[in-house]
């Protein structure tokens, strides 16, 4: 058997010269420090993305788009298709865990200032993927065409519509008309299964390539110690095996969640029913949703919601651009401001999410 | 394009001309590709049946202090009957973020579940985030029949 693999290797090596690549991988080391645990959250996000691709393709085999068929086709998947309930439940749970691990990954990079030079592009591609993940969540949420999703989409697209100048055309583009209808469902389906995955894959490719090329970032405080005192671990196989052990644990967690807390389908959407009491968006939008509740209808001459959108938009943009305005970290100096900003953001999100959950 | 005539001046002019031709051609090709795509993305206007009035049910079928959602063309309208027995109709689309409102007997209000917006039974926004009152519709009672029409 060993000779089979070595013959296969030399067969490929003769044709595409694998030697350099193997040598490169063999020399790849991962720094070991007390913050090493955070290195695993990027990898696990990748793993969850792969699960989404697999379960998503499986769901595509039975899902039917359109306001007359979407809800019923999910019912069919959950009731009639063998293990359909599991696949659908896994897809929904993984979506949530993916946003969570991506968020943890993002904050760990933020607090570790790992976005500093030379990793600015890695941060930008990561943030783009995070925004795309929110787009995946928002578009995928509508696909079962249930009551909660219907109103969540109305609110979400109406918020987009409140953006000055570009808002209205953008809302019509997203909805496929003035209102949320079957046309919206068709568009969201297209975004969810074709447009977003295509764009996401490009950014993922760049992101992973850069991580391989530049290696893991180390905390600023480690910059002073000489090379000989730095502890490292070979990427292959030591780090990769640890990575995979974590993936296995997450897969088990997912199985438990999907089996014991199956994702509900709810009631079919009805354009002529009132929004149900207790309606809430997905947890990762909850802090923004809760903020919108507190902003009064009018502040001076501006609509409250417009102001809210502009503030969140600006905050998101500054967050995205942090490698370019945090010059101190790039020079290797400590920048406490970043820590305060990060702590404020984390607390703001956690507190408003909890408030939104309870109220 | 320069008008200088050097040793190969003629050549320069020709090169510049070709460059503009090529560049212009590329821009035109790009526009020819992008314009149909942009136009395609914009959903066409659907011919809507202009609804001016709908039947909303019987007077005796609605208790005092109750409300129902009525289909008005492709828009939801809320018909409420107050404690005095009077009927009022408003657009059921919350002026905040497009959710559909409901009558709440316990509050004696029109309420939106999405962001806790409140309107009184005259459609005025009294609490929460809604920036404007609900648009009012006209209620016409003819004997037992209730019909709703757009305000002129």
XYZ file of C-alpha atoms in Angstrom:
511
model
C 0.000 0.000 0.000
C 2.844 2.321 0.871
C 4.376 1.823 -2.544
C 1.024 2.663 -4.111
C 0.950 6.054 -2.403
C 4.586 6.799 -3.137
C 4.056 5.840 -6.772
C 0.965 8.075 -6.926
C 2.984 10.886 -5.367
C 5.860 10.592 -7.814
C 3.363 10.317 -10.678
C 1.906 13.671 -9.668
C 5.295 15.141 -8.730
C 6.731 14.417 -12.160
C 3.902 16.323 -13.759
C 3.171 19.271 -11.464
C 6.277 19.409 -9.209
C 4.811 18.960 -5.745
C 8.225 18.981 -4.052
C 8.349 22.724 -3.404
C 4.849 22.796 -1.996
C 5.468 19.868 0.338
C 8.706 21.445 1.552
C 6.869 24.717 2.129
C 4.127 23.026 4.141
C 6.720 21.104 6.153
C 8.412 24.332 7.190
C 5.222 26.020 8.275
C 5.077 26.710 12.008
C 2.324 28.042 14.199
C 3.330 30.220 17.152
C 2.522 28.847 20.580
C 1.498 31.376 23.215
C -1.223 31.897 25.782
C -3.526 33.268 23.082
C -3.089 30.262 20.780
C -6.618 29.033 21.489
C -8.011 31.813 19.280
C -6.156 30.489 16.261
C -8.671 27.665 16.041
C -11.742 29.800 15.396
C -10.842 30.663 11.817
C -10.373 26.996 10.987
C -13.608 25.963 12.628
C -15.458 28.674 10.689
C -14.061 27.137 7.520
C -15.287 23.734 8.650
C -18.779 25.104 9.312
C -18.793 26.759 5.895
C -18.020 23.395 4.314
C -20.935 21.832 6.234
C -23.177 24.615 4.886
C -22.102 23.874 1.332
C -22.778 20.147 1.734
C -26.127 20.441 3.562
C -27.124 23.317 1.272
C -26.599 21.214 -1.834
C -28.598 18.399 -0.234
C -31.491 20.752 0.554
C -31.416 22.013 -3.033
C -32.376 18.542 -4.242
C -35.868 18.908 -2.727
C -36.407 22.612 -2.087
C -38.825 24.419 -4.402
C -38.817 28.179 -4.645
C -41.967 30.268 -5.072
C -44.650 31.403 -2.644
C -46.912 28.461 -3.434
C -44.270 25.787 -3.021
C -41.474 26.932 -0.708
C -43.150 26.341 2.660
C -44.677 23.052 1.516
C -41.374 21.793 0.124
C -39.673 22.353 3.499
C -42.556 20.501 5.154
C -41.949 17.706 2.673
C -38.217 17.663 3.412
C -38.859 17.520 7.156
C -41.686 14.980 7.090
C -41.133 12.683 4.127
C -37.501 12.698 3.036
C -35.392 10.289 5.055
C -33.141 12.340 7.365
C -34.584 15.478 5.772
C -35.328 16.866 9.256
C -31.677 16.317 10.169
C -30.251 18.013 7.095
C -32.522 21.031 7.454
C -31.917 21.317 11.168
C -28.172 21.011 10.651
C -28.204 23.725 8.004
C -30.045 26.135 10.314
C -27.923 25.367 13.375
C -24.676 25.510 11.436
C -25.661 28.899 10.045
C -25.959 30.226 13.578
C -22.773 28.602 14.832
C -20.944 29.876 11.761
C -21.907 33.470 12.511
C -20.861 32.900 16.129
C -17.435 31.391 15.372
C -16.794 34.002 12.679
C -17.644 36.677 15.255
C -15.288 35.158 17.846
C -12.585 34.910 15.178
C -13.164 38.556 14.224
C -12.994 39.862 17.785
C -9.902 37.803 18.596
C -8.166 39.273 15.556
C -9.372 42.735 16.559
C -8.137 42.550 20.150
C -4.874 40.888 19.097
C -4.436 43.663 16.502
C -3.647 40.898 14.038
C -5.050 43.140 11.293
C -1.969 45.381 11.545
C 0.534 45.595 8.734
C 1.099 43.359 6.768
C -2.287 41.664 7.282
C -4.657 44.467 6.264
C -5.938 42.638 3.194
C -6.537 39.490 5.227
C -8.697 41.540 7.633
C -10.630 43.190 4.789
C -11.333 39.872 3.040
C -12.394 38.394 6.383
C -14.752 41.289 7.080
C -16.231 41.045 3.577
C -16.878 37.360 4.255
C -18.498 38.278 7.569
C -20.861 40.728 5.863
C -21.567 38.070 3.227
C -22.325 35.614 6.040
C -24.921 38.058 7.381
C -26.296 38.253 3.832
C -26.426 34.460 3.727
C -28.308 34.464 7.023
C -30.759 37.155 5.951
C -31.498 35.656 2.520
C -31.640 32.070 3.764
C -34.030 33.025 6.542
C -36.737 33.925 3.993
C -36.511 30.716 1.966
C -38.936 28.636 4.111
C -41.484 31.434 3.510
C -42.870 31.462 7.024
C -44.503 34.263 8.966
C -41.435 35.322 10.950
C -39.243 35.356 7.863
C -41.821 37.346 5.911
C -41.903 40.192 8.417
C -38.159 40.029 9.086
C -37.615 40.521 5.370
C -40.115 43.359 5.207
C -38.330 45.145 8.049
C -34.827 44.387 6.802
C -35.456 45.547 3.253
C -37.397 48.577 4.484
C -34.345 49.547 6.532
C -32.252 49.318 3.356
C -34.887 51.505 1.707
C -34.461 54.235 4.318
C -30.849 54.890 3.287
C -30.765 58.317 1.620
C -30.663 58.475 -2.209
C -29.638 54.885 -3.071
C -32.059 53.314 -0.578
C -35.272 53.242 -2.590
C -33.834 51.693 -5.796
C -31.900 49.231 -3.634
C -35.076 48.194 -1.817
C -36.924 47.657 -5.108
C -33.947 45.671 -6.401
C -33.884 43.461 -3.290
C -37.646 42.941 -3.191
C -38.125 42.545 -6.894
C -40.885 45.148 -6.646
C -42.426 47.539 -4.158
C -43.518 44.858 -1.686
C -42.194 41.596 -0.307
C -43.804 38.961 -2.538
C -42.956 35.736 -4.339
C -40.649 37.859 -6.503
C -38.578 38.622 -3.402
C -38.398 34.937 -2.575
C -37.082 34.130 -6.080
C -34.411 36.795 -5.797
C -33.323 35.788 -2.315
C -33.107 32.191 -3.453
C -30.796 33.238 -6.273
C -28.659 35.359 -3.945
C -28.474 32.601 -1.357
C -27.508 29.671 -3.574
C -25.607 31.300 -6.431
C -24.507 34.906 -6.040
C -23.324 34.889 -2.423
C -21.545 31.498 -2.545
C -19.710 32.584 -5.707
C -18.449 35.838 -4.214
C -17.734 34.202 -0.855
C -15.553 31.528 -2.442
C -13.342 34.130 -4.127
C -12.761 35.995 -0.857
C -12.234 32.750 1.035
C -9.566 31.743 -1.480
C -7.679 35.027 -1.066
C -8.060 34.898 2.728
C -6.675 31.351 3.029
C -3.878 32.029 0.580
C -2.774 35.053 2.617
C -2.925 33.115 5.883
C -0.733 30.391 4.376
C 1.666 32.926 2.890
C 2.016 35.193 5.930
C 1.494 32.723 8.758
C -0.287 33.411 12.008
C 0.006 36.787 13.655
C 1.498 36.978 17.132
C 0.350 39.308 19.895
C 2.241 42.613 19.965
C 3.707 41.877 23.390
C 5.629 38.955 21.902
C 7.405 41.122 19.385
C 10.326 41.903 21.672
C 11.449 38.409 22.576
C 14.229 36.981 20.394
C 13.426 34.270 17.870
C 15.100 31.546 19.900
C 12.743 32.074 22.840
C 9.599 31.822 20.760
C 7.759 28.572 21.030
C 6.225 27.140 17.877
C 4.471 24.033 16.691
C 4.658 22.502 13.200
C 1.488 23.230 11.239
C 1.604 19.776 9.747
C 0.679 17.526 11.423
C 0.564 18.949 14.984
C -1.631 21.994 14.475
C -3.794 20.421 11.778
C -4.598 17.441 14.006
C -5.620 19.767 16.840
C -7.711 21.723 14.363
C -9.462 18.563 13.275
C -10.073 17.438 16.820
C -11.874 20.721 17.447
C -13.880 20.218 14.227
C -14.940 16.816 15.450
C -16.099 18.298 18.753
C -18.082 20.968 16.920
C -19.633 18.336 14.661
C -20.797 16.465 17.747
C -22.208 19.630 19.256
C -24.078 20.266 15.999
C -25.483 16.763 15.969
C -26.766 17.229 19.523
C -28.340 20.580 18.705
C -29.909 19.382 15.452
C -31.352 16.235 17.017
C -32.547 17.529 20.379
C -33.477 21.065 19.361
C -34.873 20.636 15.850
C -35.333 23.887 13.969
C -38.976 24.946 13.799
C -40.762 25.827 10.610
C -43.582 27.939 12.062
C -46.628 29.185 10.169
C -46.750 29.874 6.470
C -46.360 33.532 5.502
C -49.579 35.463 4.881
C -49.371 38.977 3.462
C -52.754 39.769 5.013
C -52.062 38.776 8.584
C -50.744 41.041 11.323
C -47.169 40.672 12.461
C -47.234 38.159 15.345
C -46.489 39.357 18.882
C -42.981 38.538 20.089
C -41.485 38.739 16.612
C -37.692 38.927 16.668
C -34.934 38.702 14.115
C -32.094 36.185 14.331
C -29.906 36.800 17.382
C -27.068 38.339 15.391
C -29.333 41.143 14.204
C -30.982 41.563 17.597
C -28.730 44.332 18.964
C -29.465 46.501 15.930
C -33.176 45.644 16.100
C -33.267 46.592 19.764
C -31.485 49.881 19.072
C -34.113 50.749 16.436
C -36.797 50.277 19.079
C -35.212 52.942 21.284
C -34.617 55.593 18.652
C -37.606 57.984 18.590
C -39.532 58.550 15.355
C -37.988 61.926 14.680
C -34.738 63.488 15.850
C -34.741 67.130 14.707
C -35.557 66.795 11.017
C -34.214 63.304 10.462
C -36.253 60.107 10.677
C -35.015 58.103 13.655
C -34.489 54.962 11.597
C -32.414 56.848 8.998
C -30.180 58.135 11.768
C -29.844 54.626 13.223
C -28.895 53.198 9.836
C -26.340 55.919 9.178
C -24.738 55.447 12.594
C -24.530 51.649 12.200
C -23.274 52.062 8.643
C -20.535 54.452 9.733
C -19.559 52.222 12.665
C -19.350 49.208 10.368
C -17.220 51.135 7.906
C -14.790 52.313 10.610
C -14.568 48.751 11.914
C -13.777 47.485 8.406
C -11.109 50.148 7.936
C -9.324 49.642 11.266
C -6.016 48.507 9.674
C -5.805 51.881 7.959
C -6.539 54.209 10.843
C -4.820 52.270 13.622
C -1.295 53.322 12.613
C 0.110 52.778 16.099
C -0.392 49.020 16.076
C 1.198 48.770 12.647
C 4.286 50.489 14.075
C 4.324 47.921 16.886
C 3.159 50.311 19.597
C 0.361 49.591 22.047
C -2.898 51.298 21.130
C -5.261 51.293 24.100
C -7.964 53.106 22.164
C -8.518 49.953 20.101
C -9.077 47.907 23.255
C -11.602 50.444 24.571
C -13.445 50.540 21.249
C -13.515 46.739 21.110
C -14.696 46.380 24.705
C -17.423 48.970 24.110
C -18.622 47.168 20.973
C -18.640 43.760 22.674
C -20.569 45.063 25.684
C -22.992 47.057 23.541
C -23.762 43.988 21.434
C -24.072 41.616 24.395
C -26.241 43.917 26.516
C -28.632 44.904 23.720
C -28.869 41.298 22.545
C -29.841 40.168 26.049
C -32.306 43.039 26.459
C -33.788 42.245 23.032
C -34.052 38.597 23.976
C -35.837 39.196 27.283
C -38.126 42.136 26.431
C -3.197 62.830 -29.363
C -0.362 65.263 -29.933
C 0.035 67.482 -32.928
C 3.826 67.363 -32.702
C 5.433 66.035 -35.775
C 8.673 64.343 -34.850
C 10.713 61.867 -36.859
C 7.864 59.409 -36.521
C 5.212 61.994 -35.921
C 2.772 60.491 -38.273
C 3.144 57.192 -36.506
C 2.435 58.799 -33.092
C -0.765 60.357 -34.350
C -1.870 57.109 -35.857
C -1.045 55.245 -32.642
C -2.974 57.744 -30.567
C -5.923 57.529 -32.901
C -5.939 53.749 -32.696
C -5.679 53.913 -28.917
C -8.767 56.114 -28.717
C -10.570 53.884 -31.145
C -9.723 50.795 -29.120
C -10.486 52.442 -25.770
C -13.728 53.891 -27.043
C -14.676 50.535 -28.496
C -14.007 48.801 -25.181
C -16.081 51.348 -23.267
C -18.905 50.976 -25.773
C -18.772 47.174 -25.550
C -18.816 47.359 -21.766
C -21.806 49.678 -21.846
C -23.550 47.373 -24.303
C -23.092 44.521 -21.830
C -23.855 46.412 -18.622
C -26.883 48.375 -19.790
C -29.102 45.336 -20.472
C -27.981 43.766 -17.166
C -28.855 46.870 -15.157
C -32.176 47.175 -16.963
C -32.878 43.481 -16.369
C -32.298 43.840 -12.611
C -35.043 46.434 -12.306
C -38.352 44.595 -11.875
C -40.964 45.598 -14.473
C -44.039 47.529 -13.370
C -46.862 45.059 -12.933
C -50.224 46.294 -14.066
C -52.225 46.486 -10.854
C -55.959 46.389 -10.785
C -56.893 49.790 -9.429
C -58.986 49.091 -6.369
C -61.100 51.964 -5.138
C -63.461 50.215 -2.797
C -63.817 46.824 -1.113
C -66.527 45.098 0.867
C -65.308 44.464 4.410
C -68.137 42.401 5.903
C -71.273 42.894 7.970
C -71.810 45.368 10.811
C -73.280 42.673 13.034
C -70.245 40.437 12.476
C -67.920 42.906 14.238
C -68.060 43.358 17.961
C -67.325 46.679 19.616
C -63.640 47.050 20.434
C -62.346 44.759 17.729
C -60.303 44.974 14.577
C -59.695 42.931 11.434
C -57.300 43.022 8.509
C -59.044 43.528 5.179
C -57.501 42.946 1.799
C -57.522 46.166 -0.215
C -56.089 45.313 -3.616
C -52.677 44.012 -2.648
C -52.425 46.141 0.498
C -53.647 45.241 3.982
C -56.116 47.631 5.615
C -57.162 47.480 9.269
C -60.809 48.008 10.091
C -61.502 48.808 13.748
C -64.690 49.286 15.691
C -64.260 51.385 18.811
C -66.089 51.213 22.133
C -68.735 53.649 20.883
C -69.472 51.325 17.983
C -67.958 53.580 15.304
C -65.940 52.140 12.435
C -62.577 53.432 11.275
C -60.223 52.098 8.631
C -56.506 52.719 8.174
C -53.670 51.367 6.136
C -52.407 48.374 8.167
C -48.829 49.006 7.083
C -46.848 50.445 9.970
C -45.244 53.737 8.997
C -42.055 52.709 10.750
C -40.704 49.660 8.943
C -43.495 48.143 6.904
C -44.837 45.503 9.302
C -48.563 44.820 9.514
C -50.259 46.310 12.586
C -53.005 44.738 14.732
C -55.822 45.851 17.033
C -55.093 45.275 20.725
C -58.187 45.222 22.868
C -56.187 45.145 26.115
C -54.390 48.360 25.146
C -57.303 49.930 23.287
C -54.806 50.723 20.550
C -53.502 49.748 17.176
C -50.177 48.056 17.828
C -47.233 46.920 15.743
C -45.485 43.789 17.027
C -42.213 44.431 15.227
C -40.941 47.450 17.152
C -43.696 48.161 19.663
C -45.166 51.081 17.707
C -48.552 52.338 18.958
C -51.340 54.269 17.266
C -54.595 55.458 18.799
C -57.919 54.544 17.213
C -57.705 57.668 15.053
C -54.521 56.270 13.517
C -52.241 58.789 15.219
C -48.791 57.552 16.201
C -48.803 57.935 19.982
C -45.797 55.914 21.142
C -42.772 54.019 19.899
C -40.830 54.568 16.727
C -43.514 55.250 14.028
C -42.777 58.637 12.447
C -46.232 59.323 10.927
C -49.893 58.468 11.500
C -51.470 55.608 9.555
C -53.147 56.641 6.313
C -56.890 56.766 6.805
C -59.477 55.095 4.585
C -63.151 55.952 4.365
C -65.701 53.571 5.861
C -69.152 53.562 4.331
C -72.013 51.752 6.034
C -74.972 50.886 3.855
C -77.491 49.057 5.947
C -75.604 45.987 7.134
C -72.716 46.194 4.697
C -69.405 47.809 5.495
C -67.295 48.984 2.610
C -63.929 50.697 2.634
C -62.695 53.139 0.057
C -59.716 55.378 -0.486
C -59.990 58.900 0.819
C -60.230 61.322 -2.050
